[in-house]
Amino acid sequence: MKRYEMIIVGAGPAGLSAAIEAAALGMDVAVFDENARPGGQLFKQIHKFFGSKEHHAKERGFRIGEDLLKQAEETGVHVFLNATVMGIYDEKEVMVKMDGQVVHYKADTVIIATGAAENMIPFKGWDTPGVIGAGAAQALMNLQGVMPGKRVLMVGSGNVGLVVSFQLLQAGCEVAAVIDAAPRIGGYGVHASKVARTGVPFMTRHTVVEALGTDRVEGAVIAEVDSHFQPIPGTEKTLDVDTICIAVGLSPMSQLADSAGCQMEFAPRRGGNVPVVDEFGETSVRGVYCAGDVAGIEEASSAMLLGRISAAHAAVSLGYLDQESFDQRVSSYHASLGQLREGMFAPQNRGRTDITQTDEGFAISQSLLAHGYVTEEELKAFPAAATGKKGIHPVIECTQNIPCDPCQDACKFGCIKVGSNITKLPVVDPDHTCSGCGMCVACCSGQAIFLVDETYEPGFATVGIPYEFVPYPEPGSKGTALDRSGAPVCEAEVISCKAARAMDKTALLTMKVPVEFASTARFYQA
C-alpha cells in the first residue's frame, strides 16, 4: 500500500494551492482528481479576478490555473487524474478507483477539496436538451470552443450568471434576458452593468416555469413570482430562445467528508450541508481537513488561501514547519482572506437585503439592483464618476464595496486611489494629471472605468471604454453608442482600439461622440 504524507482530493484552486504549500515545505504530496484535466473551474474562467495583487487580481482564471499547475510540477506534487476517491476510512486510508482498479493509499493527513456542484431548479421540461447549467455553458465555450446556443435565457443573477452571460455575448450568442426570482440582482453591480450596457434586459421577481419543445428547447415560458417565490398566474410570458442556462447557486460537494465521519452542519450562508471546521480547515476528524467550496461557497481567490492555510497547519502538525514560522505565514494568509471577506458581498452578508449604503455613506443604486445599471442621476453622488473636467480623465462607475484595487496599481501617475482597505470605493485625485494610457480601464476587473475627454474638438468628446469583443473595429468605423441601459443614444466613430500586451486582451476602444453624450455613451455597437 503506497503511503504519502499528504493526500489531497481535488485538483481545483484549493487543492492545488494546498499541494503547492505542503510540497514547498518538504512534504510528499499526492493529489487525486476524477477529471481528465486538473485545475477545477479555473480553466473555464476567462474573466479577470477581483481582489488585490496577492489574490491574483486582474489575472484571468485560466492563467491562474496554468500558474498553479506549473508550481505544482516544480514542487514535485504527484497529480493523479481520472482518479475517483471512493472513500476515506480509519487511519486515513484512502480508496481510489483508477484505470478500472481500486487502489488503497495511506496518508498522515488528508485535505478534502472537492469543490461544489451546480444547483438545478425543477420546472416543466427542465430535462429537455438545451437546458444546461452555467458551468456546462462555460465548458462548451471556453474549453471546447462550442456555442451553447444562438439565443439564451439566463436564469440567475449571481456572479456566475452575470459572468457567464457576458461570456455568452463574447462567444457570439444573444442573451434574451437575465431573470431572477429574487427582488434584486445578486452579483456584483459591475458584472451586471457590463451586461446591461450591451442591451440585455434584467427581470427580477421572475422565474422560468416551462421549457417549450420536445427534442430541443424551442422557447421558454417565464412568470412573475410572489413573495413566496411562487409563479403568479396570468403573468406568463413566452421568450423565443433555444437555450435555457441555469445559474441558481452552488452546493458544497461534502459527501466524502460526511462519509469520512466528519461532524456536519446545515449552514445556508455557506451553501448547505458542510463539515464543521476550525480556523485552519481541520474537521472533527483529526488530520482531515476541508478547504475551498466544500467547506462553504466563496470565490476561487478565497479557496486558494484556504487551501494554503490547511496545508500549513498540517505541516506544522507533522513537524515540517516550526510554530513561529507557521504563525507568521498563517497570520498573513488570514489577513489576506479577511480582505476578501469585507464589504457588502462578504460571506456573513449573504442573503441580506438591508444594506442600503456604501461604507462611505453613498446610497446604493436601486436601479442597479433592479435593472443592472446606475442611472445618471444616481451617479452624480459619486465623485469618481464625475465628468466635465478639463482634458482627458478617468470616470469610475464602481458604486459598491467590492474587494478590488487593481486600478490603484495600474495608474503610475497616482490619479486613482483606493487605499489599504481594498473594499473602499476608488477615488480620482484631482492633483494628479491623467496621461490617457488606458491601463486603469484594462486592469479594472469589473470594466467600470472609462476615459472621457469633453474637450477633444469643438462639439465632440471622446469616450474610452473597455472592449472584449472580436474582431476589434477599425479606426474610422462608425456605429452606435449605447448608454448604461443598452439604449442607443447617438452615432459613434471609432478613433482607436488599443490592445497592448499588458492589457491582456482588454482593448481600450476610444469613440468620438457629440459632447452632450460624453456622460452617457458607455458601449460601442458596430
PDB file of N, CA, C and O in Angstrom, residues 155-211:
ATOM      1  N   VAL A 155     -30.988  32.137 -16.273  1.00  0.00           N
ATOM      2  CA  VAL A 155     -31.784  32.077 -15.049  1.00  0.00           C
ATOM      3  C   VAL A 155     -30.829  32.178 -13.864  1.00  0.00           C
ATOM      4  O   VAL A 155     -30.084  31.246 -13.566  1.00  0.00           O
ATOM      5  N   GLY A 156     -30.825  33.311 -13.193  1.00  0.00           N
ATOM      6  CA  GLY A 156     -29.939  33.537 -12.064  1.00  0.00           C
ATOM      7  C   GLY A 156     -29.034  34.727 -12.291  1.00  0.00           C
ATOM      8  O   GLY A 156     -28.372  34.829 -13.338  1.00  0.00           O
ATOM      9  N   SER A 157     -29.004  35.653 -11.321  1.00  0.00           N
ATOM     10  CA  SER A 157     -28.217  36.878 -11.483  1.00  0.00           C
ATOM     11  C   SER A 157     -27.120  37.007 -10.442  1.00  0.00           C
ATOM     12  O   SER A 157     -26.685  38.107 -10.120  1.00  0.00           O
ATOM     13  N   GLY A 158     -26.659  35.877  -9.896  1.00  0.00           N
ATOM     14  CA  GLY A 158     -25.469  35.914  -9.057  1.00  0.00           C
ATOM     15  C   GLY A 158     -24.251  36.119  -9.935  1.00  0.00           C
ATOM     16  O   GLY A 158     -24.348  36.259 -11.156  1.00  0.00           O
ATOM     17  N   ASN A 159     -23.065  36.116  -9.332  1.00  0.00           N
ATOM     18  CA  ASN A 159     -21.864  36.367 -10.118  1.00  0.00           C
ATOM     19  C   ASN A 159     -21.675  35.360 -11.243  1.00  0.00           C
ATOM     20  O   ASN A 159     -21.239  35.720 -12.338  1.00  0.00           O
ATOM     21  N   VAL A 160     -22.020  34.102 -10.992  1.00  0.00           N
ATOM     22  CA  VAL A 160     -21.861  33.091 -12.043  1.00  0.00           C
ATOM     23  C   VAL A 160     -22.769  33.411 -13.227  1.00  0.00           C
ATOM     24  O   VAL A 160     -22.340  33.404 -14.389  1.00  0.00           O
ATOM     25  N   GLY A 161     -24.031  33.704 -12.952  1.00  0.00           N
ATOM     26  CA  GLY A 161     -24.964  34.030 -14.025  1.00  0.00           C
ATOM     27  C   GLY A 161     -24.542  35.263 -14.801  1.00  0.00           C
ATOM     28  O   GLY A 161     -24.662  35.309 -16.040  1.00  0.00           O
ATOM     29  N   LEU A 162     -24.024  36.270 -14.108  1.00  0.00           N
ATOM     30  CA  LEU A 162     -23.605  37.506 -14.762  1.00  0.00           C
ATOM     31  C   LEU A 162     -22.353  37.298 -15.601  1.00  0.00           C
ATOM     32  O   LEU A 162     -22.262  37.752 -16.746  1.00  0.00           O
ATOM     33  N   VAL A 163     -21.377  36.610 -15.025  1.00  0.00           N
ATOM     34  CA  VAL A 163     -20.124  36.361 -15.743  1.00  0.00           C
ATOM     35  C   VAL A 163     -20.374  35.512 -16.980  1.00  0.00           C
ATOM     36  O   VAL A 163     -19.866  35.806 -18.074  1.00  0.00           O
ATOM     37  N   VAL A 164     -21.177  34.460 -16.847  1.00  0.00           N
ATOM     38  CA  VAL A 164     -21.432  33.579 -17.985  1.00  0.00           C
ATOM     39  C   VAL A 164     -22.279  34.291 -19.037  1.00  0.00           C
ATOM     40  O   VAL A 164     -22.095  34.084 -20.235  1.00  0.00           O
ATOM     41  N   SER A 165     -23.181  35.161 -18.616  1.00  0.00           N
ATOM     42  CA  SER A 165     -23.959  35.945 -19.590  1.00  0.00           C
ATOM     43  C   SER A 165     -23.038  36.769 -20.473  1.00  0.00           C
ATOM     44  O   SER A 165     -23.208  36.830 -21.704  1.00  0.00           O
ATOM     45  N   PHE A 166     -22.067  37.415 -19.867  1.00  0.00           N
ATOM     46  CA  PHE A 166     -21.126  38.225 -20.649  1.00  0.00           C
ATOM     47  C   PHE A 166     -20.288  37.345 -21.564  1.00  0.00           C
ATOM     48  O   PHE A 166     -20.026  37.692 -22.721  1.00  0.00           O
ATOM     49  N   GLN A 167     -19.887  36.185 -21.080  1.00  0.00           N
ATOM     50  CA  GLN A 167     -19.091  35.277 -21.902  1.00  0.00           C
ATOM     51  C   GLN A 167     -19.913  34.709 -23.057  1.00  0.00           C
ATOM     52  O   GLN A 167     -19.373  34.449 -24.139  1.00  0.00           O
ATOM     53  N   LEU A 168     -21.209  34.511 -22.841  1.00  0.00           N
ATOM     54  CA  LEU A 168     -22.086  34.099 -23.941  1.00  0.00           C
ATOM     55  C   LEU A 168     -22.092  35.159 -25.037  1.00  0.00           C
ATOM     56  O   LEU A 168     -22.025  34.843 -26.230  1.00  0.00           O
ATOM     57  N   LEU A 169     -22.172  36.415 -24.636  1.00  0.00           N
ATOM     58  CA  LEU A 169     -22.133  37.513 -25.609  1.00  0.00           C
ATOM     59  C   LEU A 169     -20.803  37.527 -26.349  1.00  0.00           C
ATOM     60  O   LEU A 169     -20.755  37.726 -27.571  1.00  0.00           O
ATOM     61  N   GLN A 170     -19.716  37.306 -25.612  1.00  0.00           N
ATOM     62  CA  GLN A 170     -18.399  37.282 -26.244  1.00  0.00           C
ATOM     63  C   GLN A 170     -18.284  36.142 -27.262  1.00  0.00           C
ATOM     64  O   GLN A 170     -17.572  36.255 -28.256  1.00  0.00           O
ATOM     65  N   ALA A 171     -18.983  35.036 -26.989  1.00  0.00           N
ATOM     66  CA  ALA A 171     -18.936  33.874 -27.882  1.00  0.00           C
ATOM     67  C   ALA A 171     -19.824  34.050 -29.109  1.00  0.00           C
ATOM     68  O   ALA A 171     -19.825  33.192 -29.993  1.00  0.00           O
ATOM     69  N   GLY A 172     -20.595  35.134 -29.147  1.00  0.00           N
ATOM     70  CA  GLY A 172     -21.458  35.387 -30.288  1.00  0.00           C
ATOM     71  C   GLY A 172     -22.906  35.007 -30.081  1.00  0.00           C
ATOM     72  O   GLY A 172     -23.713  35.090 -31.011  1.00  0.00           O
ATOM     73  N   CYS A 173     -23.254  34.587 -28.862  1.00  0.00           N
ATOM     74  CA  CYS A 173     -24.654  34.263 -28.557  1.00  0.00           C
ATOM     75  C   CYS A 173     -25.429  35.548 -28.272  1.00  0.00           C
ATOM     76  O   CYS A 173     -24.854  36.574 -27.908  1.00  0.00           O
ATOM     77  N   GLU A 174     -26.735  35.465 -28.401  1.00  0.00           N
ATOM     78  CA  GLU A 174     -27.615  36.553 -27.982  1.00  0.00           C
ATOM     79  C   GLU A 174     -28.235  36.141 -26.653  1.00  0.00           C
ATOM     80  O   GLU A 174     -28.732  35.020 -26.518  1.00  0.00           O
ATOM     81  N   VAL A 175     -28.182  37.014 -25.664  1.00  0.00           N
ATOM     82  CA  VAL A 175     -28.809  36.738 -24.371  1.00  0.00           C
ATOM     83  C   VAL A 175     -30.143  37.467 -24.345  1.00  0.00           C
ATOM     84  O   VAL A 175     -30.200  38.701 -24.343  1.00  0.00           O
ATOM     85  N   ALA A 176     -31.235  36.687 -24.343  1.00  0.00           N
ATOM     86  CA  ALA A 176     -32.571  37.276 -24.416  1.00  0.00           C
ATOM     87  C   ALA A 176     -32.913  38.054 -23.160  1.00  0.00           C
ATOM     88  O   ALA A 176     -33.566  39.100 -23.224  1.00  0.00           O
ATOM     89  N   ALA A 177     -32.475  37.548 -22.008  1.00  0.00           N
ATOM     90  CA  ALA A 177     -32.757  38.211 -20.732  1.00  0.00           C
ATOM     91  C   ALA A 177     -32.004  37.487 -19.634  1.00  0.00           C
ATOM     92  O   ALA A 177     -31.627  36.316 -19.775  1.00  0.00           O
ATOM     93  N   VAL A 178     -31.796  38.201 -18.537  1.00  0.00           N
ATOM     94  CA  VAL A 178     -31.324  37.589 -17.300  1.00  0.00           C
ATOM     95  C   VAL A 178     -32.459  37.730 -16.295  1.00  0.00           C
ATOM     96  O   VAL A 178     -32.899  38.853 -16.009  1.00  0.00           O
ATOM     97  N   ILE A 179     -32.973  36.592 -15.791  1.00  0.00           N
ATOM     98  CA  ILE A 179     -34.084  36.647 -14.846  1.00  0.00           C
ATOM     99  C   ILE A 179     -33.645  36.091 -13.502  1.00  0.00           C
ATOM    100  O   ILE A 179     -32.694  35.306 -13.409  1.00  0.00           O
ATOM    101  N   ASP A 180     -34.337  36.499 -12.462  1.00  0.00           N
ATOM    102  CA  ASP A 180     -34.040  36.020 -11.112  1.00  0.00           C
ATOM    103  C   ASP A 180     -35.301  36.120 -10.274  1.00  0.00           C
ATOM    104  O   ASP A 180     -36.015  37.127 -10.347  1.00  0.00           O
ATOM    105  N   ALA A 181     -35.566  35.092  -9.487  1.00  0.00           N
ATOM    106  CA  ALA A 181     -36.754  35.100  -8.632  1.00  0.00           C
ATOM    107  C   ALA A 181     -36.615  36.082  -7.479  1.00  0.00           C
ATOM    108  O   ALA A 181     -37.621  36.540  -6.919  1.00  0.00           O
ATOM    109  N   ALA A 182     -35.395  36.415  -7.125  1.00  0.00           N
ATOM    110  CA  ALA A 182     -35.166  37.361  -6.038  1.00  0.00           C
ATOM    111  C   ALA A 182     -35.587  38.771  -6.459  1.00  0.00           C
ATOM    112  O   ALA A 182     -35.664  39.080  -7.652  1.00  0.00           O
ATOM    113  N   PRO A 183     -35.818  39.650  -5.498  1.00  0.00           N
ATOM    114  CA  PRO A 183     -36.231  41.020  -5.834  1.00  0.00           C
ATOM    115  C   PRO A 183     -35.084  41.920  -6.272  1.00  0.00           C
ATOM    116  O   PRO A 183     -35.305  43.062  -6.643  1.00  0.00           O
ATOM    117  N   ARG A 184     -33.853  41.411  -6.217  1.00  0.00           N
ATOM    118  CA  ARG A 184     -32.699  42.235  -6.594  1.00  0.00           C
ATOM    119  C   ARG A 184     -31.627  41.363  -7.214  1.00  0.00           C
ATOM    120  O   ARG A 184     -31.554  40.155  -6.985  1.00  0.00           O
ATOM    121  N   ILE A 185     -30.796  41.977  -8.020  1.00  0.00           N
ATOM    122  CA  ILE A 185     -29.683  41.275  -8.650  1.00  0.00           C
ATOM    123  C   ILE A 185     -28.693  40.855  -7.572  1.00  0.00           C
ATOM    124  O   ILE A 185     -28.342  41.625  -6.686  1.00  0.00           O
ATOM    125  N   GLY A 186     -28.232  39.595  -7.662  1.00  0.00           N
ATOM    126  CA  GLY A 186     -27.440  39.042  -6.570  1.00  0.00           C
ATOM    127  C   GLY A 186     -25.950  39.213  -6.686  1.00  0.00           C
ATOM    128  O   GLY A 186     -25.241  39.150  -5.686  1.00  0.00           O
ATOM    129  N   GLY A 187     -25.421  39.430  -7.879  1.00  0.00           N
ATOM    130  CA  GLY A 187     -23.980  39.519  -8.062  1.00  0.00           C
ATOM    131  C   GLY A 187     -23.458  40.937  -8.010  1.00  0.00           C
ATOM    132  O   GLY A 187     -24.191  41.893  -7.736  1.00  0.00           O
ATOM    133  N   TYR A 188     -22.161  41.080  -8.275  1.00  0.00           N
ATOM    134  CA  TYR A 188     -21.527  42.394  -8.276  1.00  0.00           C
ATOM    135  C   TYR A 188     -22.205  43.311  -9.293  1.00  0.00           C
ATOM    136  O   TYR A 188     -22.460  42.914 -10.431  1.00  0.00           O
ATOM    137  N   GLY A 189     -22.440  44.544  -8.885  1.00  0.00           N
ATOM    138  CA  GLY A 189     -23.064  45.505  -9.780  1.00  0.00           C
ATOM    139  C   GLY A 189     -22.255  45.759 -11.042  1.00  0.00           C
ATOM    140  O   GLY A 189     -22.817  45.961 -12.121  1.00  0.00           O
ATOM    141  N   VAL A 190     -20.919  45.716 -10.937  1.00  0.00           N
ATOM    142  CA  VAL A 190     -20.099  45.971 -12.118  1.00  0.00           C
ATOM    143  C   VAL A 190     -20.263  44.848 -13.145  1.00  0.00           C
ATOM    144  O   VAL A 190     -20.193  45.084 -14.361  1.00  0.00           O
ATOM    145  N   HIS A 191     -20.456  43.606 -12.662  1.00  0.00           N
ATOM    146  CA  HIS A 191     -20.715  42.496 -13.581  1.00  0.00           C
ATOM    147  C   HIS A 191     -22.051  42.709 -14.293  1.00  0.00           C
ATOM    148  O   HIS A 191     -22.167  42.474 -15.498  1.00  0.00           O
ATOM    149  N   ALA A 192     -23.064  43.125 -13.531  1.00  0.00           N
ATOM    150  CA  ALA A 192     -24.378  43.364 -14.132  1.00  0.00           C
ATOM    151  C   ALA A 192     -24.313  44.514 -15.131  1.00  0.00           C
ATOM    152  O   ALA A 192     -24.912  44.445 -16.213  1.00  0.00           O
ATOM    153  N   SER A 193     -23.581  45.555 -14.800  1.00  0.00           N
ATOM    154  CA  SER A 193     -23.527  46.742 -15.653  1.00  0.00           C
ATOM    155  C   SER A 193     -22.915  46.458 -17.011  1.00  0.00           C
ATOM    156  O   SER A 193     -23.367  46.980 -18.037  1.00  0.00           O
ATOM    157  N   LYS A 194     -21.866  45.628 -17.033  1.00  0.00           N
ATOM    158  CA  LYS A 194     -21.231  45.371 -18.334  1.00  0.00           C
ATOM    159  C   LYS A 194     -22.131  44.515 -19.221  1.00  0.00           C
ATOM    160  O   LYS A 194     -21.990  44.542 -20.446  1.00  0.00           O
ATOM    161  N   VAL A 195     -23.067  43.769 -18.611  1.00  0.00           N
ATOM    162  CA  VAL A 195     -24.060  43.027 -19.395  1.00  0.00           C
ATOM    163  C   VAL A 195     -25.181  43.965 -19.839  1.00  0.00           C
ATOM    164  O   VAL A 195     -25.600  43.959 -21.001  1.00  0.00           O
ATOM    165  N   ALA A 196     -25.662  44.804 -18.916  1.00  0.00           N
ATOM    166  CA  ALA A 196     -26.795  45.694 -19.208  1.00  0.00           C
ATOM    167  C   ALA A 196     -26.475  46.665 -20.336  1.00  0.00           C
ATOM    168  O   ALA A 196     -27.327  46.955 -21.186  1.00  0.00           O
ATOM    169  N   ARG A 197     -25.243  47.192 -20.381  1.00  0.00           N
ATOM    170  CA  ARG A 197     -24.949  48.205 -21.402  1.00  0.00           C
ATOM    171  C   ARG A 197     -24.811  47.623 -22.800  1.00  0.00           C
ATOM    172  O   ARG A 197     -24.695  48.375 -23.770  1.00  0.00           O
ATOM    173  N   THR A 198     -24.838  46.291 -22.923  1.00  0.00           N
ATOM    174  CA  THR A 198     -24.883  45.689 -24.255  1.00  0.00           C
ATOM    175  C   THR A 198     -26.313  45.549 -24.748  1.00  0.00           C
ATOM    176  O   THR A 198     -26.537  45.144 -25.897  1.00  0.00           O
ATOM    177  N   GLY A 199     -27.300  45.862 -23.871  1.00  0.00           N
ATOM    178  CA  GLY A 199     -28.703  45.792 -24.269  1.00  0.00           C
ATOM    179  C   GLY A 199     -29.463  44.609 -23.716  1.00  0.00           C
ATOM    180  O   GLY A 199     -30.644  44.421 -24.049  1.00  0.00           O
ATOM    181  N   VAL A 200     -28.839  43.812 -22.845  1.00  0.00           N
ATOM    182  CA  VAL A 200     -29.528  42.655 -22.256  1.00  0.00           C
ATOM    183  C   VAL A 200     -30.436  43.139 -21.124  1.00  0.00           C
ATOM    184  O   VAL A 200     -29.972  43.819 -20.204  1.00  0.00           O
ATOM    185  N   PRO A 201     -31.740  42.793 -21.157  1.00  0.00           N
ATOM    186  CA  PRO A 201     -32.641  43.216 -20.078  1.00  0.00           C
ATOM    187  C   PRO A 201     -32.546  42.313 -18.847  1.00  0.00           C
ATOM    188  O   PRO A 201     -32.298  41.111 -18.963  1.00  0.00           O
ATOM    189  N   PHE A 202     -32.748  42.911 -17.681  1.00  0.00           N
ATOM    190  CA  PHE A 202     -32.806  42.171 -16.423  1.00  0.00           C
ATOM    191  C   PHE A 202     -34.249  42.152 -15.940  1.00  0.00           C
ATOM    192  O   PHE A 202     -34.950  43.168 -16.009  1.00  0.00           O
ATOM    193  N   MET A 203     -34.673  41.014 -15.428  1.00  0.00           N
ATOM    194  CA  MET A 203     -36.042  40.870 -14.936  1.00  0.00           C
ATOM    195  C   MET A 203     -35.992  40.164 -13.587  1.00  0.00           C
ATOM    196  O   MET A 203     -35.886  38.939 -13.508  1.00  0.00           O
ATOM    197  N   THR A 204     -36.009  40.950 -12.514  1.00  0.00           N
ATOM    198  CA  THR A 204     -36.075  40.363 -11.181  1.00  0.00           C
ATOM    199  C   THR A 204     -37.525  39.968 -10.869  1.00  0.00           C
ATOM    200  O   THR A 204     -38.446  40.340 -11.590  1.00  0.00           O
ATOM    201  N   ARG A 205     -37.693  39.189  -9.806  1.00  0.00           N
ATOM    202  CA  ARG A 205     -39.015  38.665  -9.411  1.00  0.00           C
ATOM    203  C   ARG A 205     -39.644  37.849 -10.549  1.00  0.00           C
ATOM    204  O   ARG A 205     -40.855  37.853 -10.735  1.00  0.00           O
ATOM    205  N   HIS A 206     -38.826  37.152 -11.308  1.00  0.00           N
ATOM    206  CA  HIS A 206     -39.294  36.280 -12.390  1.00  0.00           C
ATOM    207  C   HIS A 206     -38.615  34.921 -12.285  1.00  0.00           C
ATOM    208  O   HIS A 206     -37.468  34.820 -11.834  1.00  0.00           O
ATOM    209  N   THR A 207     -39.303  33.891 -12.719  1.00  0.00           N
ATOM    210  CA  THR A 207     -38.714  32.564 -12.785  1.00  0.00           C
ATOM    211  C   THR A 207     -39.148  31.885 -14.074  1.00  0.00           C
ATOM    212  O   THR A 207     -40.063  32.344 -14.759  1.00  0.00           O
ATOM    213  N   VAL A 208     -38.476  30.787 -14.404  1.00  0.00           N
ATOM    214  CA  VAL A 208     -38.849  30.009 -15.583  1.00  0.00           C
ATOM    215  C   VAL A 208     -39.827  28.925 -15.139  1.00  0.00           C
ATOM    216  O   VAL A 208     -39.610  28.255 -14.128  1.00  0.00           O
ATOM    217  N   VAL A 209     -40.918  28.775 -15.869  1.00  0.00           N
ATOM    218  CA  VAL A 209     -41.939  27.785 -15.492  1.00  0.00           C
ATOM    219  C   VAL A 209     -42.039  26.653 -16.504  1.00  0.00           C
ATOM    220  O   VAL A 209     -42.577  25.586 -16.205  1.00  0.00           O
ATOM    221  N   GLU A 210     -41.514  26.856 -17.728  1.00  0.00           N
ATOM    222  CA  GLU A 210     -41.600  25.775 -18.702  1.00  0.00           C
ATOM    223  C   GLU A 210     -40.583  25.986 -19.827  1.00  0.00           C
ATOM    224  O   GLU A 210     -40.366  27.110 -20.282  1.00  0.00           O
ATOM    225  N   ALA A 211     -39.976  24.870 -20.234  1.00  0.00           N
ATOM    226  CA  ALA A 211     -39.158  24.856 -21.439  1.00  0.00           C
ATOM    227  C   ALA A 211     -40.001  24.275 -22.562  1.00  0.00           C
ATOM    228  O   ALA A 211     -40.495  23.154 -22.457  1.00  0.00           O
TER     229      ALA A 211
END
